[in-house]
Coordinates of C-alpha atoms and ligand atoms in Angstrom, one line a residue:
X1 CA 20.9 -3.4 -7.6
X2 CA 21.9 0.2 -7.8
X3 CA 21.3 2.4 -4.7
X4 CA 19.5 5.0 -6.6
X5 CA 17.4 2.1 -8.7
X6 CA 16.7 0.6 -5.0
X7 CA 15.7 4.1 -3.3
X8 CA 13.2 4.8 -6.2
X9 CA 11.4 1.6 -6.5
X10 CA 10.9 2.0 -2.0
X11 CA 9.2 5.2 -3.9
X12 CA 11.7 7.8 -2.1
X13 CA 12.0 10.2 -4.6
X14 CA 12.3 10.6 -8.5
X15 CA 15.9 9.5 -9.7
X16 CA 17.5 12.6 -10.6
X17 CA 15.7 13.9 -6.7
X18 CA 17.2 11.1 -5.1
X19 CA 21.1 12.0 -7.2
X20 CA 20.5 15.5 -4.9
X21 CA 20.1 13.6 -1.6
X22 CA 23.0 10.7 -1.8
X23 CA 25.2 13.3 -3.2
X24 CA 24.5 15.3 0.3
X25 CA 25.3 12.5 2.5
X26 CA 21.9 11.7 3.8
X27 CA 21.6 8.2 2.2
X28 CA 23.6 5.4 4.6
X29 CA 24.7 1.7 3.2
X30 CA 25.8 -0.5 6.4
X31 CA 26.4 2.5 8.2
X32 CA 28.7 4.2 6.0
X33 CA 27.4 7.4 4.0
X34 CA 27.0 6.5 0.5
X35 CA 27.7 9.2 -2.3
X36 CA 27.6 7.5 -5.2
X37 CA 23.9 7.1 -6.7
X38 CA 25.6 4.1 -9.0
X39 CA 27.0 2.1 -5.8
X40 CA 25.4 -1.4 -5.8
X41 CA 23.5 -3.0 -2.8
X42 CA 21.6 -6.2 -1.8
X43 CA 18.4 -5.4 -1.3
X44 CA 17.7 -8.2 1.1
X45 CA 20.6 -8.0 2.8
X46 CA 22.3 -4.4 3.3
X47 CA 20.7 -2.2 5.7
X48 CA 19.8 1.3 4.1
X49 CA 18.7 4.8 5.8
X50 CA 17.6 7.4 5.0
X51 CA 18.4 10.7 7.6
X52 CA 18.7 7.8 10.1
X53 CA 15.3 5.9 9.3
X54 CA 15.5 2.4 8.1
X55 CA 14.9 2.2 4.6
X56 CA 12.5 -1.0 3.4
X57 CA 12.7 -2.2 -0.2
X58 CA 9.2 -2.2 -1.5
X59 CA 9.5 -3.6 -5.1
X60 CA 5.6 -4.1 -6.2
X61 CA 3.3 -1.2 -5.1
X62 CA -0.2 -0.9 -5.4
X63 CA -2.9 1.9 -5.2
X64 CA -6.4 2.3 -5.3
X65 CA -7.9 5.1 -7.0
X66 CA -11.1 6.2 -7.8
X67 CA -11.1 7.3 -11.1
X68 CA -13.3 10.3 -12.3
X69 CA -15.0 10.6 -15.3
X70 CA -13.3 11.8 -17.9
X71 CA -9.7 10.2 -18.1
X72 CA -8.6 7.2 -19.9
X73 CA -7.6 4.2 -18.1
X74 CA -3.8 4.1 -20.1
X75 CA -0.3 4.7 -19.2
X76 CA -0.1 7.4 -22.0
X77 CA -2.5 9.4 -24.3
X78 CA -2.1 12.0 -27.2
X79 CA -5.7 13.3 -26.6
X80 CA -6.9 13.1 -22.9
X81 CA -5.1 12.8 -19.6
X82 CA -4.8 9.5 -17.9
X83 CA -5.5 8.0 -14.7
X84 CA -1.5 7.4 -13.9
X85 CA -1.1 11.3 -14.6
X86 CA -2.8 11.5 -11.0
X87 CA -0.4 9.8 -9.0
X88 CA 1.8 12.9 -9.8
X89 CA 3.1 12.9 -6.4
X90 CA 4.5 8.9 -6.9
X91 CA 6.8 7.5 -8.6
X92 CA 5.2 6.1 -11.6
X93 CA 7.6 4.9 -13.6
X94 CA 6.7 0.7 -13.9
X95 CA 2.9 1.9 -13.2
X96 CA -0.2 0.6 -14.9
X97 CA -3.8 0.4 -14.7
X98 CA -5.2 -2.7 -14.1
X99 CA -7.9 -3.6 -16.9
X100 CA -9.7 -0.6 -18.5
X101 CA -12.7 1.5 -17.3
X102 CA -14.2 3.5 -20.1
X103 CA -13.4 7.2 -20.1
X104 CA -17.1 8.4 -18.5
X105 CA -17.0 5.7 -15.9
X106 CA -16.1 5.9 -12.1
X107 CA -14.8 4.3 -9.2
X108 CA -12.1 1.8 -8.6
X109 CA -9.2 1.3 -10.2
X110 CA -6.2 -0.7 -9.0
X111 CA -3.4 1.0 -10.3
X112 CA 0.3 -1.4 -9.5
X113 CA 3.6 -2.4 -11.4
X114 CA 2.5 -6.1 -10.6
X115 CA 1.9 -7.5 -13.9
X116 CA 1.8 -11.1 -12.8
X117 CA -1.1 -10.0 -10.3
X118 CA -3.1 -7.8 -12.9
X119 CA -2.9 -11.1 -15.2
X120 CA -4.2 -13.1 -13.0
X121 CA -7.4 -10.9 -12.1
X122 CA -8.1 -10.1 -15.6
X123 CA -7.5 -13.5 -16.9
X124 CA -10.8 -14.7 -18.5
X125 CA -10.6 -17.7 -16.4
X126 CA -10.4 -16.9 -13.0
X127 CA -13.8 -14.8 -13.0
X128 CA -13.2 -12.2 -11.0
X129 CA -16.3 -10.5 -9.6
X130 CA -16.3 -6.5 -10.4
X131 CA -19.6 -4.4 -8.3
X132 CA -20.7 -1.6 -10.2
X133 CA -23.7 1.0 -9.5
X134 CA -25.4 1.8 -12.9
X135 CA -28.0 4.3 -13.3
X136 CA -30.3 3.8 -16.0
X137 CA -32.5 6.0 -18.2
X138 CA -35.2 3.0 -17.9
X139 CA -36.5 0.3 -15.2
X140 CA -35.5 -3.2 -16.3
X141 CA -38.3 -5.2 -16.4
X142 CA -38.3 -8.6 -14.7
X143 CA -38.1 -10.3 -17.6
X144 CA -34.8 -8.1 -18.6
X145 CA -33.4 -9.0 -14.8
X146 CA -33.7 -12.8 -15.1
X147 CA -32.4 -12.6 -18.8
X148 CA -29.1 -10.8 -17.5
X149 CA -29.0 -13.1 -14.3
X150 CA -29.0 -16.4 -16.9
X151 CA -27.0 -14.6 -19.4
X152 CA -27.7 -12.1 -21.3
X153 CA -26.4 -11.8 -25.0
X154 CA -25.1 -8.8 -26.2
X155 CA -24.1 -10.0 -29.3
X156 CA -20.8 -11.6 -28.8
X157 CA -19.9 -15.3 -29.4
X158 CA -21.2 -16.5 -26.4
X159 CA -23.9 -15.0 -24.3
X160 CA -22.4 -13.1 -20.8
X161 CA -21.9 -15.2 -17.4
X162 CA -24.9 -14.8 -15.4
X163 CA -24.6 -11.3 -13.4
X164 CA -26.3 -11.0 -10.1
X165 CA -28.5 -7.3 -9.4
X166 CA -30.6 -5.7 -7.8
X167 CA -32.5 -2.2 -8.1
X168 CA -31.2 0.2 -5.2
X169 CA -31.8 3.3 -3.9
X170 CA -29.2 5.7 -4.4
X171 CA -28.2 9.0 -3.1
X172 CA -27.8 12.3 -5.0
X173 CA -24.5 12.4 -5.1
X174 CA -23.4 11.7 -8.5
X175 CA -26.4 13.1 -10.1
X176 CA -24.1 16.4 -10.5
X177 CA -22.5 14.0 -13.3
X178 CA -25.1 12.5 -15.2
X179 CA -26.7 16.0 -15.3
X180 CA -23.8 17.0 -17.1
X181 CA -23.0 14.8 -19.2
X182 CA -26.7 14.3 -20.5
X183 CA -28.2 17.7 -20.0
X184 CA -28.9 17.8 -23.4
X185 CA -31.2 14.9 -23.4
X186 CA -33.8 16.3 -20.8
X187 CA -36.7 17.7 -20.9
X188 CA -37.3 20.8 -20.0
X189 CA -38.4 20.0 -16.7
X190 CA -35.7 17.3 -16.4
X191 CA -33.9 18.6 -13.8
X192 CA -37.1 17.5 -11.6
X193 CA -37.5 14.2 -13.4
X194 CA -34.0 13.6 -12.8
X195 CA -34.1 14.6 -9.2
X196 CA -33.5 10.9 -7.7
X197 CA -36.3 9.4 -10.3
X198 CA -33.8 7.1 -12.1
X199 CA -33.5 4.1 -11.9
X200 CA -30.3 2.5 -9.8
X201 CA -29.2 -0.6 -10.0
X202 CA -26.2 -2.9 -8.2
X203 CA -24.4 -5.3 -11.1
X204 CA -22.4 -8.0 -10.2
X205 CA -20.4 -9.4 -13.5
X206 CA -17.4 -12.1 -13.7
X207 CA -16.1 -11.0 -16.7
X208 CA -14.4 -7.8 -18.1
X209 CA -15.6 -7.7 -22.1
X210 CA -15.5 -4.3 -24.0
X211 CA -19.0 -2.1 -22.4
X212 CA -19.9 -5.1 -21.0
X213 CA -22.7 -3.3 -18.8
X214 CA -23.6 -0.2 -20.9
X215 CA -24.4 -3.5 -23.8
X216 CA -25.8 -5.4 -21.4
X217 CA -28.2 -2.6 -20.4
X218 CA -28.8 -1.5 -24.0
X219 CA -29.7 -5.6 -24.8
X220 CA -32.7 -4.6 -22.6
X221 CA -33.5 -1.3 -24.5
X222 CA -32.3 0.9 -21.1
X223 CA -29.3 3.4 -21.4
X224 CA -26.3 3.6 -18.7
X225 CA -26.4 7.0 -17.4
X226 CA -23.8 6.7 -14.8
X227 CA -21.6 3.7 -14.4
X228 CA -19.2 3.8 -11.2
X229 CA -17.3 0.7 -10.5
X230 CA -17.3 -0.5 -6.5
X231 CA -15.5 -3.6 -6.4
X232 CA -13.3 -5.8 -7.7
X233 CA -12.7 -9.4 -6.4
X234 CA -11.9 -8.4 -2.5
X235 CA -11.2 -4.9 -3.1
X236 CA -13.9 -2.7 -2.1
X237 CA -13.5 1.3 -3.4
X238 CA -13.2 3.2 -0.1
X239 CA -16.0 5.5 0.6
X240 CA -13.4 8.2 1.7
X241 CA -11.5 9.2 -1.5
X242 CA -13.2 11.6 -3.9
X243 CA -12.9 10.9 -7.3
X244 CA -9.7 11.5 -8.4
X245 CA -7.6 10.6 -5.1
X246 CA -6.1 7.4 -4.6
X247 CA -4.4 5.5 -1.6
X248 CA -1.3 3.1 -0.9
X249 CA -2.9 -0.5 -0.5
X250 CA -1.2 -3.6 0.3
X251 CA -1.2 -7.1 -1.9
X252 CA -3.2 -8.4 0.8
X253 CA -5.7 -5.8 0.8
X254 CA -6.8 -7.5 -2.7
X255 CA -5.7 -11.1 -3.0
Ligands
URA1 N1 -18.8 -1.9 -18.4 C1 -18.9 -0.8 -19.2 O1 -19.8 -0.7 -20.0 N2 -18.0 0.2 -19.0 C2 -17.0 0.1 -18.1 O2 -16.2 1.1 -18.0 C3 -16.9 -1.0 -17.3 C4 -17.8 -2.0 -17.5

């Protein structure tokens, strides 16, 4: 593999960044300065530094983000910014998201350039369990809880896996969101009916079909106001990062 190719993928620096730093000697190969970007190395067996620290090849790389509302869960789009353009600080060549959130929803996100991993937790068959937090313009009833918990059908050939929920209370943070983006369908006094008076809800689904909860909820006659994802399979979103940020995680971390 080429020294530069090597140095990038351990997420060093950008290529042409990393043509700067060889070329001024920092780079060693067994010891010896290398100055040649092109020069080829063994990643499992040479020994590379970087200013004197050990350099560790790190081929597959994996973040989590939290994605806010508002960008689209692609590598590239003509219209709206993506979720990879905010890993501006990594280098994101190889980079993907791993299934699709829709463009108003939150939360977690794995973003990796492991494509045999992302197969495998979006293939149909292995069920992955994904958590959301919904917040609904109306209280299921109990009928509309048991129908999702059997499976609900929204339409499609078959009828959904049985989900597993539960109403919740949930804090004020996100409201800020919803009131935005449905201002325009309160009331007058709306800003006091909204004031925590929605209904919350914790949805547990094994599948991953196109607005599988927002049809799920509308099968039921109730409207997703706010949809933030909080888990997927093992992979718990981490309180900490705002929506928007994102953090280094490890293949063990989610497998
Ligand atoms: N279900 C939806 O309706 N939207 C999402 O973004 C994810 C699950």
């Amino acid at each position: 593999m080429r020294l530069d190719k090597f140095l990038a993928d351990c997420d060093i620096a950008t290529r042409s960044e990393l043509k700067k730093i060889i070329k001024a000697g920092r780079v060693k190969v067994n010891d010896e300065i290398a100055k040649d970007p092109a020069m080829k190395i063994n990643e499992g067996s040479d020994s590379v530094t970087l200013d004197g620290a050990p350099v560790t090849y790190e081929k597959l790389r994996y973040f989590m983000f939290n994605k806010p509302a508002g960008c689209v869960s692609a590598t590239r789009d003509k219209l709206s910014e993506t979720v990879i353009a905010y890993l501006k600080e990594e280098n994101i060549k190889g980079l993907f998201p791993v299934g699709r959130l829709d463009k108003d929803t939150e939360g977690l996100l794995l973003i990796t350039n492991d494509g045999p991993l992302c197969h495998d937790l979006l293939s149909p068959k292995k069920h992955v369990d994904k958590t959301y937090i919904v917040i609904a313009d109306k209280a299921l009833s109990d009928k509309d809880i048991e129908l999702m918990e059997k499976g609900i059908d929204i339409g499609d050939d078959k009828p959904c896996l049985p989900a597993s929920l539960g109403k919740i209370a949930y804090d004020s943070q996100p409201m800020t969101y919803i009131l935005d983006a449905h201002k325009d369908d309160l009331s007058e006094d709306g800003e006091e009916v909204f004031n925590g008076s929605y209904p919350a809800y914790s949805i547990t689904i094994h599948e991953g079909r196109f607005h599988q909860i927002k049809r799920m909820f509308e099968a039921c006659g109730s409207r997703v106001l706010y949809l933030k994802r909080i888990s997927m399979g093992k992979l718990k979103l981490d309180d900490n990062l705002a929506p928007g940020e994102y953090k280094k995680i490890n293949l063990e971390d989610i497998i």
